[in-house]
PDB file of N, CA and C in Angstrom:
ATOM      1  N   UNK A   1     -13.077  -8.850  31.229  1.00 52.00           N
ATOM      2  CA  UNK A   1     -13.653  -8.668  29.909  1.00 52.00           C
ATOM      3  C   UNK A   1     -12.947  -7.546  29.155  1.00 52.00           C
ATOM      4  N   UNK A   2     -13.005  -6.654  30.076  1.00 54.00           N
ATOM      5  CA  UNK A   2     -11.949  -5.412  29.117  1.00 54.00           C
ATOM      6  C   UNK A   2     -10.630  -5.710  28.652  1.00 54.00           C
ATOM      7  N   UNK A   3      -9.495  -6.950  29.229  1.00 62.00           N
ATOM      8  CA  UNK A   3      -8.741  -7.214  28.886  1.00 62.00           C
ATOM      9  C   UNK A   3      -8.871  -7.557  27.223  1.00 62.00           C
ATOM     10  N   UNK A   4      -9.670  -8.576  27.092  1.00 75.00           N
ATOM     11  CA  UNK A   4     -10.137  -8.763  25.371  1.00 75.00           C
ATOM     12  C   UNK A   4     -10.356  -7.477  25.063  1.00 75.00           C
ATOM     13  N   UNK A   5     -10.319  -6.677  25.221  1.00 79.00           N
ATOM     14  CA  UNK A   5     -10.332  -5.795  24.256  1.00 79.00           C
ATOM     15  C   UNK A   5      -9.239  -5.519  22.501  1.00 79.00           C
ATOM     16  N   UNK A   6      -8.051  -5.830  22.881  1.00 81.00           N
ATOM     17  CA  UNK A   6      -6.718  -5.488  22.484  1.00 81.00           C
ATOM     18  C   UNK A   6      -7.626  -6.595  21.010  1.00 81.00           C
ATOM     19  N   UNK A   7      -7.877  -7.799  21.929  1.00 88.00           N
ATOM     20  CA  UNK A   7      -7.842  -9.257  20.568  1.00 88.00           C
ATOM     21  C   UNK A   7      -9.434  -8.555  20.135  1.00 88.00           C
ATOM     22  N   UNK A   8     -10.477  -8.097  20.176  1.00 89.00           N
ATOM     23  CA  UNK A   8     -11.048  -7.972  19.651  1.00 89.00           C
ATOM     24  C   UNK A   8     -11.446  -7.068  18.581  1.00 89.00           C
ATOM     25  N   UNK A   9     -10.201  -5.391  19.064  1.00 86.00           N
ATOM     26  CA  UNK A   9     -10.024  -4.782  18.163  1.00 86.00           C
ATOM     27  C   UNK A   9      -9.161  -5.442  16.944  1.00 86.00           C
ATOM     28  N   UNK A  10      -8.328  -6.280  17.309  1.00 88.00           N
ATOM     29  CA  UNK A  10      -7.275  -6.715  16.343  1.00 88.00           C
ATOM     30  C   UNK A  10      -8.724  -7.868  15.340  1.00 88.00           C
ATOM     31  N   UNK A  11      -8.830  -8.454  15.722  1.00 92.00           N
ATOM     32  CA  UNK A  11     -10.080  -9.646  15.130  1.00 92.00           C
ATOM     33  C   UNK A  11     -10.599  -8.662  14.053  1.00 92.00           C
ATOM     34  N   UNK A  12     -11.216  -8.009  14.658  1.00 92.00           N
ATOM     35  CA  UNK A  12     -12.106  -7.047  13.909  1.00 92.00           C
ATOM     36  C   UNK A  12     -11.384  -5.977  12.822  1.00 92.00           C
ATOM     37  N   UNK A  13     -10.412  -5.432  13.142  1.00 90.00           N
ATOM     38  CA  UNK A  13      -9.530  -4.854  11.994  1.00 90.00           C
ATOM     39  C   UNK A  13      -9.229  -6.204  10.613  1.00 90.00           C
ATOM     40  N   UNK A  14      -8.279  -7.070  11.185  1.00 92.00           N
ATOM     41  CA  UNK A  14      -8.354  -8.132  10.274  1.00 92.00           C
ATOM     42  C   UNK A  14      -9.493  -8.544   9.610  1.00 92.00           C
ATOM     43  N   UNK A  15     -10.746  -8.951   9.930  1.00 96.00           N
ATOM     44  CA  UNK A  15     -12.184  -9.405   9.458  1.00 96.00           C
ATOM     45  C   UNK A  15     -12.131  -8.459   8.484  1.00 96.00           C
ATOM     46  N   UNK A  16     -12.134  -6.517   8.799  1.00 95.00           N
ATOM     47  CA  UNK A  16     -12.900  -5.778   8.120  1.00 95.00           C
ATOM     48  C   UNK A  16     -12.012  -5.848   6.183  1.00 95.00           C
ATOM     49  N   UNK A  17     -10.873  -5.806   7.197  1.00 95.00           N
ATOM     50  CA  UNK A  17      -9.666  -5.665   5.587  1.00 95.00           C
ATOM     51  C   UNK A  17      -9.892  -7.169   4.727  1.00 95.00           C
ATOM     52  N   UNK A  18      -9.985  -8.163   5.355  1.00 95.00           N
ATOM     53  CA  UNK A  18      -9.604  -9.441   4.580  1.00 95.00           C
ATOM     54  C   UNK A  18     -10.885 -10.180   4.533  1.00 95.00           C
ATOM     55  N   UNK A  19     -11.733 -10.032   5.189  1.00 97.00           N
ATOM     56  CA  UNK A  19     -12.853 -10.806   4.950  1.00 97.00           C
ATOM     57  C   UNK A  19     -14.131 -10.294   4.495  1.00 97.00           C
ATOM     58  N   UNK A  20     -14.891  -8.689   5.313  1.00 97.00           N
ATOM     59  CA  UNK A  20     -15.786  -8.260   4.945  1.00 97.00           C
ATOM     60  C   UNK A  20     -15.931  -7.406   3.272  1.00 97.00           C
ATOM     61  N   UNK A  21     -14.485  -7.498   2.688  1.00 98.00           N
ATOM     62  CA  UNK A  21     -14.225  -7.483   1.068  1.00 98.00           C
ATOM     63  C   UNK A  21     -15.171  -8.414   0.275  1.00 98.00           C
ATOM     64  N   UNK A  22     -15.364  -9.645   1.098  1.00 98.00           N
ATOM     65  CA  UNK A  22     -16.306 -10.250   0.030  1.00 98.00           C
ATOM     66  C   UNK A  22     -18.074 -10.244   0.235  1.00 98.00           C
ATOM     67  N   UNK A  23     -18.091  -9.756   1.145  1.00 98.00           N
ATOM     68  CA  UNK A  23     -19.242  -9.077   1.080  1.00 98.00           C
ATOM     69  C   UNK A  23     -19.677  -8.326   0.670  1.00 98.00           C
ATOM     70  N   UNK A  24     -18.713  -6.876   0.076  1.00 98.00           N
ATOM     71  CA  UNK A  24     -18.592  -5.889  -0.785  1.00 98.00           C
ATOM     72  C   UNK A  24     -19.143  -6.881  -2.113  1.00 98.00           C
ATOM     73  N   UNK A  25     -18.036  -7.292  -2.267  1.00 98.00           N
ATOM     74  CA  UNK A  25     -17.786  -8.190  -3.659  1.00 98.00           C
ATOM     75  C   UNK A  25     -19.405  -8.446  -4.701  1.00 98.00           C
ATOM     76  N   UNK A  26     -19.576  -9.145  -3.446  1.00 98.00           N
ATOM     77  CA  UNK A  26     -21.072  -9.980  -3.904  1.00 98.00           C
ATOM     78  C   UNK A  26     -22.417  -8.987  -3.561  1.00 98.00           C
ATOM     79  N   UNK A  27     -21.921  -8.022  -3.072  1.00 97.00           N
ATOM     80  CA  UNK A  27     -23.237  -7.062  -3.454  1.00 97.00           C
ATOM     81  C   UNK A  27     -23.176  -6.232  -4.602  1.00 97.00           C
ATOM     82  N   UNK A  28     -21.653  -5.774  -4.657  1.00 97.00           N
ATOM     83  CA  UNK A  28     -22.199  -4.640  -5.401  1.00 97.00           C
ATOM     84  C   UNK A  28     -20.838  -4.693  -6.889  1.00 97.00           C
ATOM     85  N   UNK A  29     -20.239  -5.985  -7.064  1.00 97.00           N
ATOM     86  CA  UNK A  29     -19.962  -6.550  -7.979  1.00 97.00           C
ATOM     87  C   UNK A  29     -20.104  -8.044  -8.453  1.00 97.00           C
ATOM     88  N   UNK A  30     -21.495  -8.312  -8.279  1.00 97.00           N
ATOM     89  CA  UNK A  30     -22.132  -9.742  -8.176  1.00 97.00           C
ATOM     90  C   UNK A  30     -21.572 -10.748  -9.472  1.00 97.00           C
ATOM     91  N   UNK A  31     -21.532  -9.990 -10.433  1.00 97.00           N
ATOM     92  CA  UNK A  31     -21.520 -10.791 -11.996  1.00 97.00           C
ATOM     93  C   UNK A  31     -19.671 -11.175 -11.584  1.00 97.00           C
ATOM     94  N   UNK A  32     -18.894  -9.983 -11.347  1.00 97.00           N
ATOM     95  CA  UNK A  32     -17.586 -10.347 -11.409  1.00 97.00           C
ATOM     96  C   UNK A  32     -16.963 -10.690  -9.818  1.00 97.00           C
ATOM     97  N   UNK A  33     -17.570 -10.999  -8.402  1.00 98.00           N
ATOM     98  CA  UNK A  33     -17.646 -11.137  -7.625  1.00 98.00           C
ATOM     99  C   UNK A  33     -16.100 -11.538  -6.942  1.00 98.00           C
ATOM    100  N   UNK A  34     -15.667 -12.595  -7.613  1.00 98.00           N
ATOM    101  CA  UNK A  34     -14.401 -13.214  -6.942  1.00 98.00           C
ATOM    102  C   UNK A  34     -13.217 -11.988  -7.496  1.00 98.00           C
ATOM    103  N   UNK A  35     -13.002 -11.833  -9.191  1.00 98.00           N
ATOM    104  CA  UNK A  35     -12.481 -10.706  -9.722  1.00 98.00           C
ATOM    105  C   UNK A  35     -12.175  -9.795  -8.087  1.00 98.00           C
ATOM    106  N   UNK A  36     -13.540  -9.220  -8.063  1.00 98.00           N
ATOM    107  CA  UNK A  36     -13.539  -8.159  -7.433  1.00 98.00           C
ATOM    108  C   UNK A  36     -12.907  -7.935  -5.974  1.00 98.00           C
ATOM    109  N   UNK A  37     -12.896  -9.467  -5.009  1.00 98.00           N
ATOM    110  CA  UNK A  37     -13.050  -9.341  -4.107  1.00 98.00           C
ATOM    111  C   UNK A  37     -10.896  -9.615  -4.055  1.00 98.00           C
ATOM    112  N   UNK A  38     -10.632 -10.356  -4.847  1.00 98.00           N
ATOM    113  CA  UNK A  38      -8.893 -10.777  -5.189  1.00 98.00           C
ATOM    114  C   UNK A  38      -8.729  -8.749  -5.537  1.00 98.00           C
ATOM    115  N   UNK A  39      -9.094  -8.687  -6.639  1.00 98.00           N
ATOM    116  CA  UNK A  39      -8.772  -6.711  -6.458  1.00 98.00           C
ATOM    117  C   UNK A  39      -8.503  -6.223  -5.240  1.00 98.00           C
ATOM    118  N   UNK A  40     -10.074  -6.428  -4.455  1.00 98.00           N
ATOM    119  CA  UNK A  40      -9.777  -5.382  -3.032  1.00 98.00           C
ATOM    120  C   UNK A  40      -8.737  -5.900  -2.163  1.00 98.00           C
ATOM    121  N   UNK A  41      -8.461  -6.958  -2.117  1.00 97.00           N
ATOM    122  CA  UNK A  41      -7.099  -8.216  -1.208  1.00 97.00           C
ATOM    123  C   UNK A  41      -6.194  -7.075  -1.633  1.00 97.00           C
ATOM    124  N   UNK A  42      -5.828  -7.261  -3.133  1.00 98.00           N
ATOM    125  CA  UNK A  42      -4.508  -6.969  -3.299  1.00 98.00           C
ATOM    126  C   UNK A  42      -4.435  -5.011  -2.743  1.00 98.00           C
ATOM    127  N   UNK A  43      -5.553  -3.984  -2.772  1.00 97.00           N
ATOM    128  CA  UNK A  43      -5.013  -3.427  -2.388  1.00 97.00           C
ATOM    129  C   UNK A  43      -4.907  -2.561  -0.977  1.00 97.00           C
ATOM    130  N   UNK A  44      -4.635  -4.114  -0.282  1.00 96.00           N
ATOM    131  CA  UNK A  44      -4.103  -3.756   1.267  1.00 96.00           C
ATOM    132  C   UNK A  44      -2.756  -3.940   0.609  1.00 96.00           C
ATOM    133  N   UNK A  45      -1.928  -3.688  -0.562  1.00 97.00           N
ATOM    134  CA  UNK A  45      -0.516  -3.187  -0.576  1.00 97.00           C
ATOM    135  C   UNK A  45      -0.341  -1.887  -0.627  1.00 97.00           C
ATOM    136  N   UNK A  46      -2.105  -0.851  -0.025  1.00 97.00           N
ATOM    137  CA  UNK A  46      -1.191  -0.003   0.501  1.00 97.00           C
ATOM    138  C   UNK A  46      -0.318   0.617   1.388  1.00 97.00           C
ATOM    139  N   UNK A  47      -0.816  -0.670   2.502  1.00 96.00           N
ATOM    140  CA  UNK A  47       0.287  -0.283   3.439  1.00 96.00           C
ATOM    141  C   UNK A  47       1.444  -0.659   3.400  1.00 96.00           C
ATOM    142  N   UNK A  48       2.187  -0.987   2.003  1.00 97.00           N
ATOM    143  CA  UNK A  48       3.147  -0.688   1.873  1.00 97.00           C
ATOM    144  C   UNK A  48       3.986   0.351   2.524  1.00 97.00           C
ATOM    145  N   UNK A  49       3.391   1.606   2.717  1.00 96.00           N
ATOM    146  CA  UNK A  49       3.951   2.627   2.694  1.00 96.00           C
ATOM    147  C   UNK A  49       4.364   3.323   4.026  1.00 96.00           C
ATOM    148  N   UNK A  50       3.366   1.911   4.925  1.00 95.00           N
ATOM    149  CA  UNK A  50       4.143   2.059   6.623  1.00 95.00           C
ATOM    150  C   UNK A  50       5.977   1.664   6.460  1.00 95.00           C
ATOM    151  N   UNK A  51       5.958   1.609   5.144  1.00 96.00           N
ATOM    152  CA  UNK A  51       7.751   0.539   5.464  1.00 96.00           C
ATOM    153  C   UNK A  51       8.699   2.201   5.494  1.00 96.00           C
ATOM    154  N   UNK A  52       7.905   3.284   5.160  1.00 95.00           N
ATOM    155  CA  UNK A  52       8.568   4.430   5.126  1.00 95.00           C
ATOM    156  C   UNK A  52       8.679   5.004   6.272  1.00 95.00           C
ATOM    157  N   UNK A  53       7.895   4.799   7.650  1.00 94.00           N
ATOM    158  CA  UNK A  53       7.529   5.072   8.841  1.00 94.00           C
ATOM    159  C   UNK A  53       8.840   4.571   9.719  1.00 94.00           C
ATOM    160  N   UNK A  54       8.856   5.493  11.048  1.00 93.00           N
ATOM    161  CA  UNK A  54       9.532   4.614  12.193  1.00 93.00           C
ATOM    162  C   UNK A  54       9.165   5.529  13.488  1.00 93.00           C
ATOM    163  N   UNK A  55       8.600   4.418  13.753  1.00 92.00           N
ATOM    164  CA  UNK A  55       8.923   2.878  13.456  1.00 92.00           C
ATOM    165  C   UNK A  55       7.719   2.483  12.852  1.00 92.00           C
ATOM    166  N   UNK A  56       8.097   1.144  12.081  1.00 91.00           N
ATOM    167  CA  UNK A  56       6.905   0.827  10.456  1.00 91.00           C
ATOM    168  C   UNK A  56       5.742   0.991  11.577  1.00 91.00           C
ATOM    169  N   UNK A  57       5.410   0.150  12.258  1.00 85.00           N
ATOM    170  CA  UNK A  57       3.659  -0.244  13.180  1.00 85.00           C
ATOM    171  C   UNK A  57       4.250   0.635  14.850  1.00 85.00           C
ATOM    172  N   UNK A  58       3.414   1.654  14.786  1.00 87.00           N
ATOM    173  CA  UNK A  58       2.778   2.583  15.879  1.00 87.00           C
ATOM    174  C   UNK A  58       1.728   2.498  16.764  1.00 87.00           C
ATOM    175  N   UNK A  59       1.109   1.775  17.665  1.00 80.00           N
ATOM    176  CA  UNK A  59      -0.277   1.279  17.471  1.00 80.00           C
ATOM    177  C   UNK A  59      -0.896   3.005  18.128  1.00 80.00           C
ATOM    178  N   UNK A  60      -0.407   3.639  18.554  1.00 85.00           N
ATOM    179  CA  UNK A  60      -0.756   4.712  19.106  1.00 85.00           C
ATOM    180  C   UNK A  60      -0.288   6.529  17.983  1.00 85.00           C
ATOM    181  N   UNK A  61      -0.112   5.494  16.645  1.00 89.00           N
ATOM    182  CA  UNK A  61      -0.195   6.833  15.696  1.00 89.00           C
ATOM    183  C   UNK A  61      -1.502   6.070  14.359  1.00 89.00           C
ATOM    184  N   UNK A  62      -2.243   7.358  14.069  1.00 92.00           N
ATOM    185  CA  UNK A  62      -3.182   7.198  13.292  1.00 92.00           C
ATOM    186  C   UNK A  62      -2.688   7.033  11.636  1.00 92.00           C
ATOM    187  N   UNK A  63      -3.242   6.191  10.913  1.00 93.00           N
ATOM    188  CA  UNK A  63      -2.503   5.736   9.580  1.00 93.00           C
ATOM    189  C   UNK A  63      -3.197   7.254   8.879  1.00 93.00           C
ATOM    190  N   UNK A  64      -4.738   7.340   8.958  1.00 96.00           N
ATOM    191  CA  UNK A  64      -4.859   8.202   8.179  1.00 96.00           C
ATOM    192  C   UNK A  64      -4.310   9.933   8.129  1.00 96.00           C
ATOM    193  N   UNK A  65      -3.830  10.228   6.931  1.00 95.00           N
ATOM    194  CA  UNK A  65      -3.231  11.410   7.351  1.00 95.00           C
ATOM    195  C   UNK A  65      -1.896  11.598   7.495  1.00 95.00           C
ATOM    196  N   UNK A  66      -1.452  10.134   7.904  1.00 96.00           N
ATOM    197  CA  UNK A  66       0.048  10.069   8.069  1.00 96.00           C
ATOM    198  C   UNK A  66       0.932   9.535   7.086  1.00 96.00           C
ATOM    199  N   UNK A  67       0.638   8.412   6.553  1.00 97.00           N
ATOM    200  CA  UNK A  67       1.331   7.614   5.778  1.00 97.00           C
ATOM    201  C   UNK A  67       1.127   8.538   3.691  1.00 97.00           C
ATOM    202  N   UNK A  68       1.889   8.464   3.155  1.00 97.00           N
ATOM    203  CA  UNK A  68       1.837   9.056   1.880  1.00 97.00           C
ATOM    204  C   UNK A  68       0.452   8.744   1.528  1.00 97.00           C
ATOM    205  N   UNK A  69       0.338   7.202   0.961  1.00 98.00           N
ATOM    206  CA  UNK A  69      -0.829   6.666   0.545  1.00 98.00           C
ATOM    207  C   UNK A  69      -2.377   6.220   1.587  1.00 98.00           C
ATOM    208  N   UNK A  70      -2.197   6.997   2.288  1.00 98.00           N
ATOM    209  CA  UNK A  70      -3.161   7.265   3.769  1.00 98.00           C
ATOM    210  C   UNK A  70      -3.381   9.051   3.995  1.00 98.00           C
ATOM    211  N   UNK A  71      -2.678   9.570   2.947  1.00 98.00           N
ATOM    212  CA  UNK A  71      -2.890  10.883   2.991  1.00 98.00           C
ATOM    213  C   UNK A  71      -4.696  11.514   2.614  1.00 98.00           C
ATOM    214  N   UNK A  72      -4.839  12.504   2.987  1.00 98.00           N
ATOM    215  CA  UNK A  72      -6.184  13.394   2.722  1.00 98.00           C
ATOM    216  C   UNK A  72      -6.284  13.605   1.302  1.00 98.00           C
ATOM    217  N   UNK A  73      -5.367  13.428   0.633  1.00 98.00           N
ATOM    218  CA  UNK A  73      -5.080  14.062  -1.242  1.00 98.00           C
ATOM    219  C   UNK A  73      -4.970  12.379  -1.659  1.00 98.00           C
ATOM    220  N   UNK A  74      -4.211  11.032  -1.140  1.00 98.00           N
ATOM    221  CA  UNK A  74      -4.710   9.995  -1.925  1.00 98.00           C
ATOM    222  C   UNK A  74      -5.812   9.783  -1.830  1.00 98.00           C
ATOM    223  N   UNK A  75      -6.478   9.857  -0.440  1.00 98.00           N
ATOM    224  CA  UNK A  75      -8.019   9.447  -0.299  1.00 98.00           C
ATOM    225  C   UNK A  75      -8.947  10.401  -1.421  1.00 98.00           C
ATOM    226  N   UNK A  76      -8.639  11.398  -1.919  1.00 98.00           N
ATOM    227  CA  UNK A  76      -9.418  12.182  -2.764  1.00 98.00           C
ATOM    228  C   UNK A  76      -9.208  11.630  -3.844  1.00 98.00           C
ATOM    229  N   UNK A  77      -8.167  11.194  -4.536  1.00 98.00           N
ATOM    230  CA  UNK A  77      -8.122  10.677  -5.578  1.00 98.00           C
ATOM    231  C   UNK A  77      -8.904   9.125  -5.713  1.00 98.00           C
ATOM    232  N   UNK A  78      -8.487   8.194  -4.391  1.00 98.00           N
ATOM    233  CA  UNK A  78      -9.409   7.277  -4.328  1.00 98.00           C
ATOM    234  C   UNK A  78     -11.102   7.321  -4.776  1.00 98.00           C
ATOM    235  N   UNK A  79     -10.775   8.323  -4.087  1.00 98.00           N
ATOM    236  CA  UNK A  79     -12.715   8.616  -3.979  1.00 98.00           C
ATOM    237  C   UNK A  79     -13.090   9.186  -6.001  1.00 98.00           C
ATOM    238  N   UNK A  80     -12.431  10.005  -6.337  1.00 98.00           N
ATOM    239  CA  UNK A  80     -12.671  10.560  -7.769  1.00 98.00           C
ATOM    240  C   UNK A  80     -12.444   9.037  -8.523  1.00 98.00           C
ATOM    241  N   UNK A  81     -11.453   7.912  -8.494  1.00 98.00           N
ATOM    242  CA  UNK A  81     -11.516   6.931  -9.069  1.00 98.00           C
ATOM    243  C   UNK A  81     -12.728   6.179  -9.181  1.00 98.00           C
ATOM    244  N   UNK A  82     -13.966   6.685  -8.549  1.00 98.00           N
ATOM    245  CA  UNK A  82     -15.070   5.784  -8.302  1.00 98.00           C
ATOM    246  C   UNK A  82     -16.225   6.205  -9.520  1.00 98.00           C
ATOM    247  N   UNK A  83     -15.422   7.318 -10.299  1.00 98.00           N
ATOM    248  CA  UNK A  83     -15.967   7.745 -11.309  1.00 98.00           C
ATOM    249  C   UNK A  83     -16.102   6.878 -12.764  1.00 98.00           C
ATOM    250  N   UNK A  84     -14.898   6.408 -12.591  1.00 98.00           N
ATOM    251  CA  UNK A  84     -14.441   5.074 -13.499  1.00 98.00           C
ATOM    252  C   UNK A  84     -15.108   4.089 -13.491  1.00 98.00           C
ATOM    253  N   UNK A  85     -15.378   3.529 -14.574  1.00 96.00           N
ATOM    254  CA  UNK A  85     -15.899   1.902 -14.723  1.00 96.00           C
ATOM    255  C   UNK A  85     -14.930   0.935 -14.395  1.00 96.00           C
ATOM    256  N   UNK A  86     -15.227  -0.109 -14.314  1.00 97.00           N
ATOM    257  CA  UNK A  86     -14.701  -1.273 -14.300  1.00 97.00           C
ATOM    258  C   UNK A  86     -13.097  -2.060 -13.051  1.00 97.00           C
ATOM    259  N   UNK A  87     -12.258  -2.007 -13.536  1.00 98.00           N
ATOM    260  CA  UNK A  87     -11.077  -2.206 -12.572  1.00 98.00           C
ATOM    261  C   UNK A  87     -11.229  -1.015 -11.286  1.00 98.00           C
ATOM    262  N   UNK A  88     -11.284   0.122 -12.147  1.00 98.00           N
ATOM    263  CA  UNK A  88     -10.236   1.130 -11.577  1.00 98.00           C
ATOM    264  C   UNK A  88     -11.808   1.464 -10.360  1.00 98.00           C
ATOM    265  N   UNK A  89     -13.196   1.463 -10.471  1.00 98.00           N
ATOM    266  CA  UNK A  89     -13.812   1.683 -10.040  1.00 98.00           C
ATOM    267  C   UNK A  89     -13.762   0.313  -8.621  1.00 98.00           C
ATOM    268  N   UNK A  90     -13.269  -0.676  -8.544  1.00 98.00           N
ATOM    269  CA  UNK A  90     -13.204  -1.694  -7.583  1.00 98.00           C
ATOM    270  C   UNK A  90     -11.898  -1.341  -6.529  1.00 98.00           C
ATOM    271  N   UNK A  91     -11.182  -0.957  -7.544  1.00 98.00           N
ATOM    272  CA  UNK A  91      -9.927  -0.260  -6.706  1.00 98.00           C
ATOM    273  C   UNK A  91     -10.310   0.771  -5.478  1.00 98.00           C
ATOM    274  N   UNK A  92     -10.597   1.467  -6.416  1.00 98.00           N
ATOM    275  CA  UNK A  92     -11.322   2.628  -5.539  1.00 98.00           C
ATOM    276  C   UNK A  92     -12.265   2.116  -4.545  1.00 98.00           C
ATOM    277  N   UNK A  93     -13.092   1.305  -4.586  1.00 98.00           N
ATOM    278  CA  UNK A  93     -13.708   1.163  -3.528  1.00 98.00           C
ATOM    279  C   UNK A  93     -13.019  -0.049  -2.419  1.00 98.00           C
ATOM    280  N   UNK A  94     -11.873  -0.784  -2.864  1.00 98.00           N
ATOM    281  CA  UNK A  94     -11.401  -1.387  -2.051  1.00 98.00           C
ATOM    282  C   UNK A  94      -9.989  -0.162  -1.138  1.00 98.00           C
ATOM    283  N   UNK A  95      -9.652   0.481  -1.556  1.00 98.00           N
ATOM    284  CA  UNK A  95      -8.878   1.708  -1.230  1.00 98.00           C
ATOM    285  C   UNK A  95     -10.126   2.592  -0.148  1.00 98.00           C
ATOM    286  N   UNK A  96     -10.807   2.568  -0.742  1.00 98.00           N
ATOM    287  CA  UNK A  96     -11.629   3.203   0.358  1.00 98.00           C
ATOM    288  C   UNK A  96     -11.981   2.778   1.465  1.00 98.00           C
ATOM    289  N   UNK A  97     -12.670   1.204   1.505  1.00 97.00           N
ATOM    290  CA  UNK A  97     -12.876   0.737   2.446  1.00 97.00           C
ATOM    291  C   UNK A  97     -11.980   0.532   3.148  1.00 97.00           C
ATOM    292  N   UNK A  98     -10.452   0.375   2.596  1.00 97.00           N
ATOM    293  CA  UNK A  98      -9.375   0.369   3.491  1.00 97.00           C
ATOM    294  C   UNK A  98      -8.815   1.527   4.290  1.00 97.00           C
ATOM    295  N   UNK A  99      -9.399   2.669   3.631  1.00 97.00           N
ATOM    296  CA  UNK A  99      -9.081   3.584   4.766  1.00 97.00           C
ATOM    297  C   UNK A  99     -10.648   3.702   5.697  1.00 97.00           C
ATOM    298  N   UNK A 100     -11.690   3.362   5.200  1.00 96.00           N
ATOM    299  CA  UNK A 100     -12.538   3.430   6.643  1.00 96.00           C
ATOM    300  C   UNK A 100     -12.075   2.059   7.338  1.00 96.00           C
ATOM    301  N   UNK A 101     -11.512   1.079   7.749  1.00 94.00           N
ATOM    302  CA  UNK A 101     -10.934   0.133   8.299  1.00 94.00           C
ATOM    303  C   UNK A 101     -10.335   0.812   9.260  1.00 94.00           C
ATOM    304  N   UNK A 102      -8.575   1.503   8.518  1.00 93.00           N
ATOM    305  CA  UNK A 102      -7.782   2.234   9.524  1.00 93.00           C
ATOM    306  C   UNK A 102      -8.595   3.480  10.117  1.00 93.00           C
ATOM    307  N   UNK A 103      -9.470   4.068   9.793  1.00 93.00           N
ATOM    308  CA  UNK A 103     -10.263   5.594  10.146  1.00 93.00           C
ATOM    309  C   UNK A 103     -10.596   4.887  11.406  1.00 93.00           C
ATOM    310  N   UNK A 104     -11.690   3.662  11.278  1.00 91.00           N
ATOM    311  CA  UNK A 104     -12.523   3.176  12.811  1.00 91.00           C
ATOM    312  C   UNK A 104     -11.419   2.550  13.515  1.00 91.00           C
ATOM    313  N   UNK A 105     -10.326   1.495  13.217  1.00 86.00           N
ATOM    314  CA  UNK A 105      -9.410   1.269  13.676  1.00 86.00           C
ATOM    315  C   UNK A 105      -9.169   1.854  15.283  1.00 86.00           C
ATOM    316  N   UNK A 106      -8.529   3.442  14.657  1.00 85.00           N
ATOM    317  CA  UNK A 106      -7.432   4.190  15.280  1.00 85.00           C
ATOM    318  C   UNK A 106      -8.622   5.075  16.361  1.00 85.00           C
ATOM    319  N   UNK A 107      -9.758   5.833  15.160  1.00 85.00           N
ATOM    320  CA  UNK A 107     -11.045   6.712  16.368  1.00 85.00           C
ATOM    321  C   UNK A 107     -12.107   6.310  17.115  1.00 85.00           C
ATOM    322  N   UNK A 108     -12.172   4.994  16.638  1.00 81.00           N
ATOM    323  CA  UNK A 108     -13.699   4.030  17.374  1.00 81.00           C
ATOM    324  C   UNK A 108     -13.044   3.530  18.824  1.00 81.00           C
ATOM    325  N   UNK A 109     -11.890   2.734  18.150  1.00 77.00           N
ATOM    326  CA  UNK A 109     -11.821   1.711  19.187  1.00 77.00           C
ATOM    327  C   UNK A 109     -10.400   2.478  20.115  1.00 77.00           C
ATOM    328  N   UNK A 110     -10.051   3.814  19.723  1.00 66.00           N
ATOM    329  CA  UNK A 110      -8.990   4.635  20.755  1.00 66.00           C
ATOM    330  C   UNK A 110      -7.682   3.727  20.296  1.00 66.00           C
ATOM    331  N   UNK A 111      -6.421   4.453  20.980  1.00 59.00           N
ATOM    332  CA  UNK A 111      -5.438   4.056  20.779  1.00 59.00           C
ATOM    333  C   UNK A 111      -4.346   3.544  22.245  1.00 59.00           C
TER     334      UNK A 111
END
């Protein structure tokens, strides 16, 4: 049973980034729901910024903290974007949830 471990952390990282977005979506942007939930998709381009890394995927280095746009100062700005209406306020919360994704990722489930 512990062998599954590896596929169930992986399952579950994937679910949280690509699927549990629309659950966000439809709670707490109901009227613009799909809008919202295509927003939070698109910004898992921030891990773009593993392409600056080496090597790009570490499974035993933590994203947060490390990567530019995984930094302690973007996540602050993420978080102040939630001040905003409309786009920029969905951003922000899809940016966020993407770093609690990598946060439980890397400290819940160990490396």
């Amino acid at each position: 049973m512990l062998t599954d471990l590896p596929l169930i952390k992986q399952i579950t990282h994937y679910f949280l980034h690509l699927v549990f977005p629309v659950f966000i979506a439809l709670i707490f942007f109901r009227k613009n729901w799909k809008k919202a939930y295509f927003i939070m998709l698109a910004t898992m381009l921030v891990d773009l910024d593993h392409l600056f890394a080496d090597p790009v995927f570490d499974p035993s280095r933590n994203s947060i903290g490390f990567h530019f746009l995984h930094s302690y100062y973007a996540i602050a700005v993420y978080f102040l974007m939630l001040f905003f209406k409309g786009t920029p306020r969905i951003i922000a919360v899809g940016l966020l949830f993407h770093m609690l994704t990598d946060f439980q990722d890397f400290n819940l489930w160990g490396h």
